[in-house]
Every structure is written in structure tokens, then in C-alpha cells.
Short mmCIF file of C-alpha atoms in Angstrom, two decimals:
data_model
loop_
_atom_site.label_atom_id
_atom_site.label_comp_id
_atom_site.label_asym_id
_atom_site.label_seq_id
_atom_site.Cartn_x
_atom_site.Cartn_y
_atom_site.Cartn_z
CA MET A 1 52.97 49.52 64.15
CA SER A 2 53.70 53.07 65.25
CA GLU A 3 57.05 54.39 66.36
CA HIS A 4 55.82 54.58 69.95
CA ASP A 5 54.75 50.96 70.20
CA HIS A 6 58.31 49.81 70.84
CA PRO A 7 61.44 51.73 71.90
CA ALA A 8 63.72 52.52 69.01
CA GLN A 9 66.97 50.63 68.71
CA PRO A 10 70.27 52.39 67.94
CA ASP A 11 70.26 51.22 64.32
CA GLN A 12 66.97 53.05 63.76
CA LEU A 13 68.67 56.43 64.19
CA ASP A 14 69.76 58.22 61.07
CA ALA A 15 73.47 58.85 60.53
CA ALA A 16 73.41 62.47 61.71
CA GLU A 17 71.60 61.65 64.94
CA GLU A 18 73.89 58.74 65.68
CA ALA A 19 77.00 60.82 65.03
CA HIS A 20 75.76 63.53 67.38
CA LEU A 21 74.98 61.05 70.15
CA ARG A 22 78.32 59.32 69.78
CA GLU A 23 80.08 62.66 70.25
CA LEU A 24 78.47 62.83 73.67
CA SER A 25 79.32 59.26 74.59
CA ALA A 26 82.96 60.01 75.30
CA SER A 27 82.00 61.93 78.44
CA ALA A 28 79.03 59.81 79.49
CA VAL A 29 80.85 57.96 82.26
CA THR A 30 83.53 60.40 83.30
CA ALA A 31 83.23 61.33 86.96
CA GLU A 32 84.17 64.97 86.43
CA ALA A 33 81.50 67.66 86.06
CA GLU A 34 81.96 70.51 83.62
CA GLY A 35 80.03 73.46 82.24
CA ASP A 36 76.26 73.44 82.50
CA GLU A 37 76.31 70.06 84.23
CA ARG A 38 77.25 71.73 87.50
CA ALA A 39 74.01 73.71 87.48
CA ILE A 40 71.99 70.58 86.77
CA GLU A 41 73.81 68.74 89.57
CA ALA A 42 72.98 71.52 92.01
CA ALA A 43 69.26 70.98 91.42
CA LEU A 44 69.59 67.26 92.18
CA ARG A 45 71.74 67.53 95.31
CA PRO A 46 70.31 66.40 98.66
CA ARG A 47 69.76 69.31 101.05
CA THR A 48 70.07 67.50 104.40
CA LEU A 49 71.91 64.49 105.79
CA ASP A 50 68.61 62.63 105.97
CA GLU A 51 68.19 62.97 102.19
CA VAL A 52 71.62 61.52 101.44
CA VAL A 53 71.52 57.97 100.08
CA GLY A 54 74.41 55.67 100.97
CA GLN A 55 77.58 56.50 102.93
CA ALA A 56 75.75 55.41 106.09
CA ARG A 57 78.81 55.40 108.36
CA VAL A 58 79.99 58.82 107.17
CA ARG A 59 76.48 60.28 107.61
CA GLU A 60 76.25 58.96 111.16
CA GLN A 61 79.69 60.20 112.14
CA LEU A 62 79.21 63.61 110.52
CA GLY A 63 75.75 63.99 112.04
CA LEU A 64 77.21 63.40 115.50
CA VAL A 65 79.94 66.00 114.94
CA LEU A 66 77.44 68.63 113.76
CA GLU A 67 74.89 67.96 116.48
CA ALA A 68 77.54 68.22 119.20
CA ALA A 69 78.79 71.51 117.75
CA ARG A 70 75.26 72.95 117.66
CA GLY A 71 74.74 71.88 121.26
CA ARG A 72 77.90 73.70 122.34
CA GLY A 73 77.08 76.74 120.24
CA ARG A 74 80.52 76.63 118.62
CA ALA A 75 81.94 75.92 115.19
CA PRO A 76 82.63 72.19 114.65
CA ASP A 77 86.04 70.73 113.98
CA HIS A 78 87.51 71.11 110.52
CA VAL A 79 86.36 68.37 108.14
CA LEU A 80 88.34 66.55 105.46
CA LEU A 81 86.39 64.62 102.82
CA SER A 82 88.34 62.28 100.56
CA GLY A 83 87.38 59.90 97.78
CA PRO A 84 87.09 59.58 94.01
CA PRO A 85 85.25 62.26 91.97
CA GLY A 86 81.47 62.25 91.81
CA LEU A 87 80.70 60.63 95.18
CA GLY A 88 79.26 63.70 96.92
CA LYS A 89 82.07 65.62 98.63
CA THR A 90 80.76 69.00 97.48
CA THR A 91 77.22 67.96 98.41
CA LEU A 92 78.31 67.09 101.96
CA ALA A 93 80.09 70.45 102.28
CA MET A 94 76.88 72.23 101.33
CA ILE A 95 74.91 70.09 103.78
CA ILE A 96 77.37 70.91 106.58
CA ALA A 97 76.77 74.62 106.02
CA ALA A 98 72.99 74.10 105.82
CA GLU A 99 72.91 72.01 109.00
CA LEU A 100 74.85 74.73 110.82
CA SER A 101 72.72 77.52 109.28
CA ALA A 102 75.98 79.14 108.22
CA PRO A 103 77.09 80.80 104.98
CA LEU A 104 79.24 78.67 102.68
CA ARG A 105 82.29 80.17 101.00
CA LEU A 106 83.65 78.13 98.09
CA THR A 107 87.08 78.05 96.51
CA SER A 108 89.51 75.47 95.16
CA GLY A 109 93.11 74.51 95.71
CA PRO A 110 94.32 75.44 92.20
CA ALA A 111 92.86 78.95 92.67
CA ILE A 112 95.04 79.56 95.75
CA THR A 113 98.44 80.01 94.16
CA HIS A 114 99.92 82.43 96.72
CA ALA A 115 99.64 82.92 100.46
CA GLY A 116 98.12 86.32 99.75
CA ASP A 117 95.20 84.64 97.95
CA LEU A 118 94.40 82.63 101.05
CA ALA A 119 94.86 85.63 103.35
CA ALA A 120 92.31 87.58 101.31
CA ILE A 121 89.79 84.73 101.58
CA LEU A 122 90.29 84.21 105.31
CA SER A 123 90.11 87.90 106.13
CA GLY A 124 86.69 88.06 104.49
CA LEU A 125 85.19 85.33 106.68
CA ASN A 126 82.65 86.00 109.38
CA GLU A 127 82.26 84.05 112.59
CA ASP A 128 81.06 80.45 112.11
CA ASP A 129 81.31 80.62 108.32
CA VAL A 130 82.04 77.37 106.48
CA LEU A 131 84.93 77.56 104.01
CA PHE A 132 84.95 74.81 101.39
CA VAL A 133 88.24 74.19 99.55
CA ASP A 134 87.89 71.67 96.74
CA GLU A 135 90.98 69.74 95.61
CA ILE A 136 92.76 71.08 98.67
CA HIS A 137 95.85 68.99 97.89
CA ARG A 138 96.59 71.31 94.95
CA MET A 139 97.15 74.43 97.08
CA SER A 140 100.55 76.09 96.89
CA ARG A 141 103.02 75.26 99.68
CA PRO A 142 103.16 78.84 101.10
CA ALA A 143 99.34 78.85 101.31
CA GLU A 144 99.38 75.48 103.07
CA GLU A 145 101.77 76.80 105.71
CA MET A 146 99.55 79.83 106.29
CA LEU A 147 96.52 77.55 106.58
CA TYR A 148 98.14 75.58 109.41
CA LEU A 149 98.07 78.63 111.66
CA ALA A 150 94.61 79.71 110.56
CA MET A 151 93.08 76.30 111.31
CA GLU A 152 94.73 75.99 114.71
CA ASP A 153 94.92 79.51 116.15
CA PHE A 154 92.48 81.41 113.90
CA ARG A 155 95.04 83.94 112.85
CA VAL A 156 97.41 84.49 109.95
CA ASP A 157 100.66 86.39 109.68
CA VAL A 158 100.59 88.80 106.75
CA VAL A 159 104.11 89.64 105.58
CA ILE A 160 104.60 93.20 104.37
CA GLY A 161 107.75 94.07 102.48
CA LYS A 162 110.63 91.91 101.31
CA GLY A 163 114.06 90.94 102.53
CA PRO A 164 115.49 92.10 105.87
CA GLY A 165 112.90 94.87 106.13
CA ALA A 166 109.90 92.53 105.88
CA THR A 167 107.41 92.73 108.73
CA ALA A 168 104.90 90.06 109.78
CA ILE A 169 101.62 91.52 110.98
CA PRO A 170 99.34 89.09 112.84
CA LEU A 171 95.75 89.18 111.59
CA GLU A 172 93.05 87.69 113.79
CA ILE A 173 90.27 85.85 111.98
CA PRO A 174 86.95 84.72 113.46
CA PRO A 175 86.38 81.03 114.26
CA PHE A 176 85.34 79.16 111.10
CA THR A 177 85.00 75.59 109.86
CA LEU A 178 87.19 74.45 107.01
CA VAL A 179 85.82 71.66 104.83
CA GLY A 180 88.51 70.29 102.54
CA ALA A 181 87.82 67.88 99.69
CA THR A 182 90.44 65.82 97.93
CA THR A 183 90.57 62.99 95.45
CA ARG A 184 94.16 62.22 96.47
CA ALA A 185 94.49 62.32 100.24
CA GLY A 186 97.99 60.88 100.04
CA LEU A 187 99.25 64.12 98.50
CA LEU A 188 98.23 66.16 101.54
CA PRO A 189 101.19 66.97 103.79
CA GLY A 190 100.97 65.36 107.23
CA PRO A 191 100.80 68.63 109.20
CA LEU A 192 97.77 69.76 107.20
CA ARG A 193 96.03 66.39 107.41
CA ASP A 194 96.54 66.29 111.19
CA ARG A 195 94.74 69.60 111.70
CA PHE A 196 91.41 68.21 110.55
CA GLY A 197 89.33 67.08 113.51
CA PHE A 198 87.16 64.77 111.41
CA THR A 199 88.23 62.85 108.32
CA ALA A 200 85.82 60.86 106.16
CA HIS A 201 86.54 58.70 103.15
CA LEU A 202 83.65 58.28 100.71
CA GLU A 203 83.25 54.82 99.18
CA PHE A 204 81.75 53.83 95.85
CA TYR A 205 78.01 53.18 95.97
CA GLU A 206 76.22 49.85 95.69
CA PRO A 207 73.82 49.36 92.74
CA THR A 208 70.83 49.31 95.11
CA GLU A 209 71.86 52.69 96.50
CA LEU A 210 72.35 54.12 93.02
CA GLU A 211 68.93 52.84 92.04
CA LEU A 212 67.40 54.92 94.85
CA ILE A 213 69.38 57.94 93.65
CA VAL A 214 68.20 57.43 90.06
CA ARG A 215 64.57 57.22 91.19
CA ARG A 216 64.92 60.35 93.30
CA SER A 217 66.56 62.27 90.46
CA ALA A 218 63.92 61.06 88.01
CA GLY A 219 61.24 62.46 90.30
CA LEU A 220 63.00 65.83 90.50
CA LEU A 221 63.43 65.92 86.71
CA GLY A 222 59.84 64.86 86.07
CA VAL A 223 60.94 61.67 84.30
CA ARG A 224 58.69 58.60 84.32
CA ILE A 225 60.85 55.57 84.99
CA THR A 226 60.19 51.89 85.65
CA ASP A 227 61.93 49.87 88.35
CA ASP A 228 63.93 47.80 85.87
CA GLY A 229 64.86 50.92 83.92
CA ALA A 230 66.27 52.53 87.09
CA ALA A 231 68.09 49.31 87.98
CA GLU A 232 69.69 49.13 84.54
CA ILE A 233 71.00 52.70 84.73
CA ALA A 234 72.28 52.12 88.27
CA GLY A 235 74.10 48.95 87.25
CA ARG A 236 76.08 50.77 84.55
CA SER A 237 77.00 53.82 86.66
CA ARG A 238 80.38 52.66 87.98
CA GLY A 239 79.30 53.11 91.59
CA THR A 240 79.14 56.89 91.14
CA PRO A 241 76.03 59.08 91.65
CA ARG A 242 77.25 61.75 89.25
CA ILE A 243 77.51 59.19 86.46
CA ALA A 244 74.10 57.74 87.38
CA ASN A 245 72.47 61.16 87.07
CA ARG A 246 74.26 61.84 83.80
CA LEU A 247 73.16 58.54 82.27
CA LEU A 248 69.61 59.17 83.48
CA ARG A 249 69.54 62.43 81.52
CA ARG A 250 70.82 60.73 78.38
CA VAL A 251 68.22 57.97 78.68
CA ARG A 252 65.54 60.60 79.32
CA ASP A 253 66.49 62.34 76.07
CA PHE A 254 66.31 59.08 74.14
CA ALA A 255 62.93 58.23 75.67
CA GLN A 256 61.60 61.67 74.78
CA VAL A 257 62.77 61.60 71.15
CA ARG A 258 62.54 57.93 70.19
CA ALA A 259 60.01 56.38 72.57
CA ASP A 260 56.93 57.39 74.55
CA GLY A 261 58.82 59.33 77.23
CA VAL A 262 58.94 56.49 79.75
CA VAL A 263 62.35 55.16 80.78
CA THR A 264 61.94 51.39 80.58
CA LEU A 265 64.46 48.56 80.52
CA ASP A 266 64.38 48.44 76.71
CA VAL A 267 64.85 52.20 76.41
CA ALA A 268 67.75 52.11 78.89
CA HIS A 269 69.36 49.23 76.96
CA ALA A 270 69.02 51.01 73.63
CA THR A 271 70.38 54.32 74.93
CA LEU A 272 73.33 52.96 76.88
CA ASP A 273 74.32 50.66 74.04
CA LEU A 274 74.26 53.68 71.75
CA TYR A 275 76.48 55.61 74.15
CA GLU A 276 78.82 52.59 74.28
CA VAL A 277 78.38 52.02 78.00
CA ASP A 278 78.29 48.27 78.53
CA VAL A 279 76.57 46.23 81.22
CA LEU A 280 79.43 46.73 83.69
CA GLY A 281 79.83 50.44 82.98
CA LEU A 282 82.87 50.19 80.71
CA ASP A 283 82.96 52.82 77.98
CA ARG A 284 84.78 53.03 74.67
CA LEU A 285 88.15 53.95 76.22
CA ASP A 286 87.97 51.19 78.82
CA ARG A 287 87.26 48.56 76.20
CA ALA A 288 89.92 49.98 73.88
CA VAL A 289 92.52 49.63 76.65
CA LEU A 290 91.49 46.04 77.38
CA ASP A 291 91.30 45.17 73.69
CA ALA A 292 94.79 46.54 73.00
CA LEU A 293 96.19 44.85 76.08
CA CYS A 294 94.74 41.44 75.18
CA ARG A 295 94.76 41.36 71.38
CA ARG A 296 97.91 43.35 70.59
CA PHE A 297 100.10 42.58 73.59
CA GLY A 298 98.92 39.12 74.59
CA GLY A 299 97.63 40.29 77.96
CA GLY A 300 100.81 42.12 78.94
CA PRO A 301 102.81 43.11 80.77
CA VAL A 302 103.03 46.37 78.84
CA GLY A 303 104.00 49.89 79.87
CA ALA A 304 101.40 52.62 80.33
CA ALA A 305 102.99 54.85 77.67
CA THR A 306 102.91 52.06 75.08
CA LEU A 307 99.31 51.26 75.98
CA ALA A 308 98.34 54.92 75.61
CA VAL A 309 99.88 55.09 72.13
CA ALA A 310 98.04 51.93 71.14
CA VAL A 311 94.64 53.45 71.99
CA GLY A 312 95.46 56.93 70.68
CA GLU A 313 95.22 58.72 74.02
CA GLU A 314 97.53 60.63 76.32
CA ARG A 315 99.23 58.57 79.02
CA GLU A 316 97.59 60.68 81.74
CA THR A 317 94.14 59.94 80.28
CA VAL A 318 94.73 56.20 80.41
CA GLU A 319 96.23 56.30 83.90
CA GLU A 320 93.71 58.65 85.50
CA VAL A 321 90.49 57.93 83.61
CA ALA A 322 90.49 54.30 82.46
CA GLU A 323 92.88 52.42 84.73
CA PRO A 324 91.30 53.14 88.16
CA PHE A 325 87.96 51.65 87.12
CA LEU A 326 89.56 48.71 85.30
CA VAL A 327 91.65 47.90 88.37
CA ARG A 328 88.63 48.22 90.66
CA THR A 329 86.58 45.86 88.50
CA GLY A 330 89.41 43.31 88.47
CA PHE A 331 90.11 43.56 84.74
CA LEU A 332 93.59 45.07 84.92
CA ALA A 333 96.53 44.79 87.30
CA ARG A 334 99.51 47.05 87.73
CA THR A 335 102.73 45.14 88.27
CA PRO A 336 106.41 46.16 88.38
CA ARG A 337 106.72 44.78 84.84
CA GLY A 338 103.74 46.76 83.48
CA ARG A 339 99.99 46.49 83.00
CA VAL A 340 98.50 43.02 82.65
CA ALA A 341 95.02 41.77 81.82
CA THR A 342 93.32 39.44 84.29
CA PRO A 343 91.36 36.33 83.29
CA ALA A 344 88.18 38.32 83.93
CA ALA A 345 89.23 40.83 81.26
CA TRP A 346 89.73 38.10 78.67
CA ALA A 347 86.34 36.65 79.55
CA HIS A 348 84.64 40.05 79.28
CA LEU A 349 86.03 40.44 75.76
CA GLY A 350 84.93 36.91 74.88
CA LEU A 351 88.53 35.73 74.44
CA ALA A 352 90.37 32.74 75.83
CA ALA A 353 93.04 33.71 78.35
CA PRO A 354 96.57 32.32 77.79
CA ARG A 355 97.57 29.63 80.26
CA SER A 356 100.93 31.15 81.10
CA GLU A 357 103.31 33.91 80.16
CA PRO A 358 106.95 33.46 79.12
CA GLY A 359 109.29 34.21 81.98
CA GLY A 360 106.70 34.01 84.76
CA THR A 361 103.08 34.49 85.61
CA LEU A 362 101.05 37.55 84.72
CA PHE A 363 100.84 38.60 88.35
CA GLU A 364 104.37 38.04 89.60
CA ALA A 365 105.42 40.73 92.03
#
């Protein structure tokens, strides 16, 4: 039987190949995009609201805002997009600019460290431009205060000089639309949040929606994929299109090298098992956290710092990368006493959950 008669299984890879693929597995299900991945993402982004899959309520609301603005011949209200990474906030900002036939200017909150940085950006805008500020909650406080005036009155006060001799010179700026994106809307100060005319929160995607996204991306990448192969990738994508597209590319590579180039259910299984992404989308770190919590600490409660030491990671990594997904899937709970494993977590690990905990239940408030 030839190599192409059946998809290769992970144990058929030689040691060097397996080591290389496992190096990549650590980032397979992270929702952040880095390096060359941003360029690949750009090629897969929808170009219009009609091409966007999922987020039906947000698409309808945003479409109404944009159509009304076009009818009036004026810039639409400022737009705030919130939600976890990888759900399409940047894509929607690009679509807003495209729907308005307006140039898109891009920057990020961490890049605006002084009010002067923001003044330079705003002074370079033309009428009806769309300014996209990613991670807007990370702007400096002086820049935020300048942005209040710019969003409301389309002017900024540029301060020249220092001390008693300082002079504020008003600088008029043309009407523009600000699109802010944030993964932590609660960190935005109230005055800034209130100046957005339209606020949308992006939700995680359903597997059926992700399956449509995987099929669309496969077509754009020229990948042959079966229905069950697309469904398998979608089911392990943690409700996030960015992760679905990333897993599709990894499965494509495996199909190209170790199979006949077609992404089937067996090929998807073999690849995702190799990358340590299980049937629910948990990766190595997720399972390490659950395993330490259940096997070493009896299900908890245990502090985040102790849990991080047990899995050999920084506390911030555990809290910001692993915990949100584990909480959302119902495997982990945060309590005043510490992190605790739910019965579902024990079941997922194939372990028997303890009947009770000394001093109270696992989930006491």
C-alpha cells in the first residue's frame, strides 16, 4: 500500500519532523496574530458586510448606521468594537472604510504614548477619513483627554511651551470617523466610551459558522477539503475565526506532505492530534493547567501564582491565555478562595471528581 492510500498518523513522522511540528503547536490556538500571519489574514478577510459570516446582529446594526450616513452624505458616528482577540474587529474596521469609500488610517493604543502623537495623527486626517485605533484602552491618559475634544468638536488644543507661559492653540480637524477596538472594554474611561455613537460587542462563533469560514478560506487558499474535514477543524477552533484559519493552514501542510493534498476527517484528526489540539480545542497549556489543578491540588481551590509555577508558565500567561477559555468551556471556576476544577474538567481528563471538599464546596462564594 502506498503512502497516499491512507493519511499518515502522527507516529509515522520521523523524530525531526515531529519535533519541528511540536514547536509550532504552542501557538496553534492562540488568538493573537504575529509576524507573517497578519499578511496571510489580510488575504482571507471579507471585503464587505455581505461576505462576513456570523455576528448577524452586529452586521445588521452596523449596516444601518453606514447606510444612513451615506444617505446623509456625512461621516457616521464613531464606532467602538469590543470582544476577545481574533473575532474580526480589524476586519470590520476595514469594511467600514470600504463601505464608505474612505481611506483607512491605522494605529494602536500602545503607539500613542503622548498627546502630541495623537495630535500628529489627527492633523494628518482628511475629511471623512476613517481612523482605526486598535487596543484603544491602552492609550495614554493625556491622549485620551485630547481625543474627547476631537471626537466631539473636531478640534484639538495643541499646547506650546511649558509652565505659566504655555499657550493652547486650537487646531481644527476635518470631520472623521473613529473606529476603536478593544479586548477589554471595562478599562475604557466612561467619558471616552460615551463619545462613541455605536458600540458593538463581538461574540464567539458557533461551529456551523466557523465551518463556513473554513470552507471559504480553503477556497481562497486553493485547498481541497471535505465537509467532515471542515467540520472537524471548526469544532476545535475555540469559537474564533483566526484560530480556524490557522488550524486550516496547519492541516493543509500535513495533507500536502503526508497525504494526497485533500483535507479529510482523518487528515484533520492526525494533524490536530499532532499539534496537541483536542476535540474541544484545548491545547497543551490548557490541559496542563487542568491536570495540575486536578492531580496535584485535588481540584483546588488554588491560587493563580501557584498554578502557574506548577505548569512552568508565567502567571500572566495562565490568567490571560488559558483561563478565559477554560472558564468559558465550564472546566474552571474562579472563586474568592482560588481556582477550582469543575466536574466537567475531571470528566474531560478521565478522572473521578471528589464528592466534596474539606471546609465547603468547590464553588462556595
